[in-house]
Amino acid sequence: MKTLRLLTLFCLLLSAPRGWCGELVVLVDRAADMPMSRIENGRLTDGVHKMLGEALARGTGRELRFLLLPRKRIARALQQGEADILCGYTPEWIEGDYLWTETVFTAEEVLVTDASQPQPHAIADLRGQAIGTILGYQHPEIEKILGAGFVRDDSPNMETNLEKLARGRVHHILIARGVLEYRQRLRAIPLKLHPPLPAASFNTRCAVSRKGHLSLEEANRAIAAASKDGTLARILAQFR
């Protein structure tokens, strides 16, 4: 206890570097599923979010803690400083005022259609048809093309979305190409689909809370180090 008090006093009074004191709280959406995250008994046990969080903790010299919250509570928690950082997003996907890091991963979103249905040749061909989406996810590029003809069929997560596609409850879904390839590889019988239509390309970054205990500079240094030593490439390769 005496040691803890001395460390706390050192952190508060001697302006020690942030990485020497405290923890890194990484926010994760409870609805995310593999390859982004696997949650078992309330703990994050696998996936891109876990490995990226571990890399950020190493890069900042902090103890790591994951905060798992429902999607509706994520923005509020980050704005209030309950967590330090949230990764895998772009500024268009989450409301609030945050500090944004450099790019972590580049991803491509595609639209896939059940092979039993007529093959669409452009996103515009799906105007007025239901498209499987995830509740709370934004698709500004699709909205721009389809306008009022963008008919969403929301699911709580991608696993449910894919099952709806497999059962014929929806015939089209939006999905990241990497997630599609990962899921198809794991299925005993891969879904029969038309070739994916490119829907959007985006650079995912991390949102850093303005009320947290992590600076944007620290976050960017940790990301740069993980890129330089090959950690980010290994994370992606593991889940392809």
C-alpha positions as CSV (number, residue, x, y, z in Angstrom):
1,M,0.0,0.0,0.0
2,K,2.9,2.3,0.9
3,T,4.5,1.6,-2.5
4,L,1.2,2.4,-4.3
5,R,0.8,5.7,-2.5
6,L,4.4,6.7,-3.4
7,L,3.8,5.8,-7.1
8,T,0.6,7.8,-7.1
9,L,2.4,10.8,-5.5
10,F,5.2,10.5,-8.1
11,C,2.7,10.5,-11.0
12,L,0.8,13.5,-9.6
13,L,3.6,15.7,-8.4
14,L,6.6,14.9,-10.5
15,S,4.9,15.0,-13.9
16,A,6.1,11.5,-14.8
17,P,5.5,10.4,-18.4
18,R,2.0,9.1,-18.9
19,G,3.2,5.7,-19.9
20,W,4.7,5.2,-16.4
21,C,1.5,5.6,-14.6
22,G,-2.1,4.3,-14.8
23,E,-3.7,2.1,-17.4
24,L,-4.9,2.2,-21.0
25,V,-8.7,1.8,-21.2
26,V,-9.6,0.5,-24.7
27,L,-13.3,0.7,-25.6
28,V,-14.9,-2.2,-27.5
29,D,-18.4,-2.6,-28.9
30,R,-20.1,-5.6,-27.3
31,A,-21.9,-6.3,-30.6
32,A,-18.7,-6.8,-32.6
33,D,-17.9,-10.4,-33.5
34,M,-15.1,-12.3,-35.1
35,P,-12.7,-11.5,-36.6
36,M,-13.0,-8.2,-34.8
37,S,-13.7,-9.6,-31.3
38,R,-14.7,-12.7,-29.4
39,I,-16.3,-12.1,-26.0
40,E,-16.7,-15.0,-23.6
41,N,-18.2,-14.6,-20.1
42,G,-17.9,-10.9,-20.3
43,R,-14.2,-10.9,-21.3
44,L,-12.6,-10.1,-24.7
45,T,-10.6,-13.2,-25.5
46,D,-9.7,-13.0,-29.2
47,G,-9.9,-10.9,-32.4
48,V,-8.5,-7.8,-34.0
49,H,-9.6,-5.4,-31.2
50,K,-7.8,-7.5,-28.6
51,M,-4.5,-7.8,-30.5
52,L,-4.6,-4.1,-31.4
53,G,-5.3,-3.1,-27.8
54,E,-2.4,-5.2,-26.6
55,A,-0.1,-3.5,-29.2
56,L,-1.2,0.0,-28.1
57,A,-0.6,-1.0,-24.4
58,R,2.9,-2.1,-25.2
59,G,3.6,1.0,-27.2
60,T,2.4,3.3,-24.4
61,G,3.9,1.3,-21.6
62,R,0.6,1.0,-19.8
63,E,-1.5,-1.7,-18.2
64,L,-4.3,-2.7,-20.5
65,R,-8.0,-2.8,-19.6
66,F,-10.8,-3.4,-22.1
67,L,-14.2,-1.7,-21.5
68,L,-17.0,-3.6,-23.3
69,L,-20.1,-1.6,-23.8
70,P,-23.3,-1.8,-26.0
71,R,-23.0,0.3,-29.2
72,K,-25.5,2.9,-27.9
73,R,-23.3,3.7,-24.9
74,I,-19.9,3.9,-26.7
75,A,-20.0,7.6,-27.8
76,R,-21.1,8.8,-24.4
77,A,-18.5,6.8,-22.6
78,L,-15.7,8.1,-24.8
79,Q,-16.8,11.7,-24.5
80,Q,-16.9,11.5,-20.8
81,G,-13.5,9.9,-20.5
82,E,-14.6,6.5,-19.2
83,A,-12.2,5.1,-21.8
84,D,-9.1,6.4,-23.5
85,I,-9.4,5.2,-27.0
86,L,-11.8,3.4,-29.5
87,C,-10.3,1.9,-32.6
88,G,-11.7,0.7,-35.9
89,Y,-13.8,3.7,-36.7
90,T,-13.9,6.8,-38.9
91,P,-15.2,10.3,-37.9
92,E,-18.3,9.7,-40.0
93,W,-19.3,6.7,-38.0
94,I,-19.5,8.0,-34.5
95,E,-20.9,11.3,-33.0
96,G,-18.9,13.4,-30.7
97,D,-15.7,15.5,-30.5
98,Y,-12.6,13.3,-30.4
99,L,-8.9,13.4,-31.4
100,W,-8.3,11.2,-34.4
101,T,-5.2,9.1,-34.9
102,E,-3.4,8.3,-38.1
103,T,-4.8,5.4,-40.2
104,V,-4.5,2.0,-38.5
105,F,-6.1,-0.3,-41.2
106,T,-7.5,0.3,-44.6
107,A,-10.6,-1.7,-45.3
108,E,-13.1,-2.2,-48.1
109,E,-16.8,-2.6,-47.7
110,V,-18.6,-4.8,-50.3
111,L,-22.2,-5.7,-51.1
112,V,-22.8,-9.4,-51.6
113,T,-25.9,-11.1,-53.1
114,D,-27.2,-14.6,-52.8
115,A,-26.4,-16.5,-56.0
116,S,-30.0,-17.6,-56.2
117,Q,-31.0,-14.0,-57.0
118,P,-30.4,-12.0,-60.1
119,Q,-26.9,-10.6,-60.1
120,P,-26.7,-6.9,-59.6
121,H,-24.1,-5.1,-61.7
122,A,-24.1,-1.8,-59.7
123,I,-25.2,-0.6,-56.2
124,A,-27.9,1.4,-57.9
125,D,-29.6,-1.8,-59.1
126,L,-30.6,-2.4,-55.5
127,R,-32.7,0.7,-55.0
128,G,-35.8,-0.2,-53.0
129,Q,-34.5,-3.7,-52.1
130,A,-33.8,-4.7,-48.5
131,I,-30.0,-4.7,-47.7
132,G,-28.7,-6.4,-44.6
133,T,-26.9,-3.9,-42.3
134,I,-25.8,-3.7,-38.7
135,L,-27.8,-1.6,-36.3
136,G,-26.0,1.7,-35.6
137,Y,-23.5,1.4,-38.5
138,Q,-23.5,4.3,-41.0
139,H,-23.1,3.8,-44.8
140,P,-22.9,7.3,-46.2
141,E,-21.6,6.1,-49.6
142,I,-24.6,3.8,-50.1
143,E,-27.0,6.5,-48.9
144,K,-25.5,8.9,-51.5
145,I,-26.2,6.4,-54.3
146,L,-29.5,5.0,-53.2
147,G,-31.0,8.0,-51.4
148,A,-34.5,7.2,-50.1
149,G,-34.2,3.8,-51.9
150,F,-31.7,2.6,-49.3
151,V,-33.8,0.0,-47.4
152,R,-32.0,-1.2,-44.4
153,D,-32.6,-4.5,-42.7
154,D,-30.7,-4.1,-39.4
155,S,-29.2,-6.9,-37.4
156,P,-27.4,-6.7,-34.0
157,N,-24.1,-8.1,-35.5
158,M,-22.6,-9.6,-38.7
159,E,-23.1,-13.2,-37.6
160,T,-26.9,-12.7,-37.5
161,N,-26.7,-10.9,-40.8
162,L,-24.9,-13.8,-42.5
163,E,-27.4,-16.3,-41.1
164,K,-30.3,-14.2,-42.4
165,L,-28.5,-14.3,-45.8
166,A,-28.0,-18.1,-45.6
167,R,-31.7,-18.6,-44.7
168,G,-33.0,-16.3,-47.4
169,R,-34.4,-13.8,-45.0
170,V,-32.4,-11.1,-46.9
171,H,-30.7,-11.5,-50.3
172,H,-28.1,-8.7,-50.0
173,I,-25.8,-7.6,-47.2
174,L,-23.1,-5.0,-46.7
175,I,-19.9,-6.5,-45.2
176,A,-16.2,-5.7,-45.0
177,R,-14.3,-7.8,-47.6
178,G,-11.9,-9.1,-44.9
179,V,-14.7,-10.2,-42.7
180,L,-16.5,-11.9,-45.6
181,E,-13.3,-13.9,-46.6
182,Y,-12.7,-14.9,-42.9
183,R,-16.3,-16.0,-42.4
184,Q,-16.5,-17.9,-45.7
185,R,-13.3,-19.8,-44.8
186,L,-14.7,-20.9,-41.5
187,R,-18.1,-22.1,-42.8
188,A,-18.5,-25.8,-43.3
189,I,-20.4,-25.0,-46.5
190,P,-19.5,-21.5,-47.8
191,L,-22.4,-19.4,-48.9
192,K,-23.0,-19.3,-52.7
193,L,-22.7,-15.7,-53.6
194,H,-22.3,-13.5,-56.7
195,P,-19.0,-11.7,-57.0
196,P,-18.9,-8.9,-54.4
197,L,-19.7,-5.3,-55.6
198,P,-17.3,-2.7,-54.1
199,A,-19.3,-0.4,-52.0
200,A,-16.8,1.8,-50.1
201,S,-13.1,2.0,-49.2
202,F,-12.1,3.6,-45.9
203,N,-9.2,4.2,-43.6
204,T,-10.1,3.1,-40.0
205,R,-8.5,5.1,-37.2
206,C,-8.7,5.4,-33.4
207,A,-10.8,8.0,-31.6
208,V,-8.9,9.4,-28.6
209,S,-11.0,10.8,-25.8
210,R,-10.4,14.5,-24.9
211,K,-11.1,13.6,-21.3
212,G,-9.0,10.4,-21.1
213,H,-5.5,9.9,-20.0
214,L,-3.9,9.3,-23.3
215,S,-2.5,11.9,-25.6
216,L,-2.9,11.8,-29.4
217,E,0.8,11.9,-29.7
218,E,1.2,8.8,-27.6
219,A,-1.4,7.0,-29.6
220,N,0.1,7.8,-32.9
221,R,3.6,6.8,-31.7
222,A,2.2,3.4,-30.6
223,I,0.5,2.9,-33.9
224,A,3.6,3.9,-35.9
225,A,5.7,1.4,-33.8
226,A,3.2,-1.4,-34.4
227,S,3.2,-0.6,-38.1
228,K,7.0,-0.5,-38.3
229,D,7.6,-3.8,-36.5
230,G,5.0,-5.6,-38.5
231,T,2.5,-6.1,-35.7
232,L,-0.4,-4.5,-37.7
233,A,0.3,-6.7,-40.8
234,R,0.4,-9.8,-38.6
235,I,-2.9,-9.0,-37.1
236,L,-4.6,-8.7,-40.5
237,A,-2.8,-11.8,-41.8
238,Q,-4.0,-13.9,-38.8
239,F,-7.7,-13.2,-39.6
240,R,-7.7,-13.5,-43.4
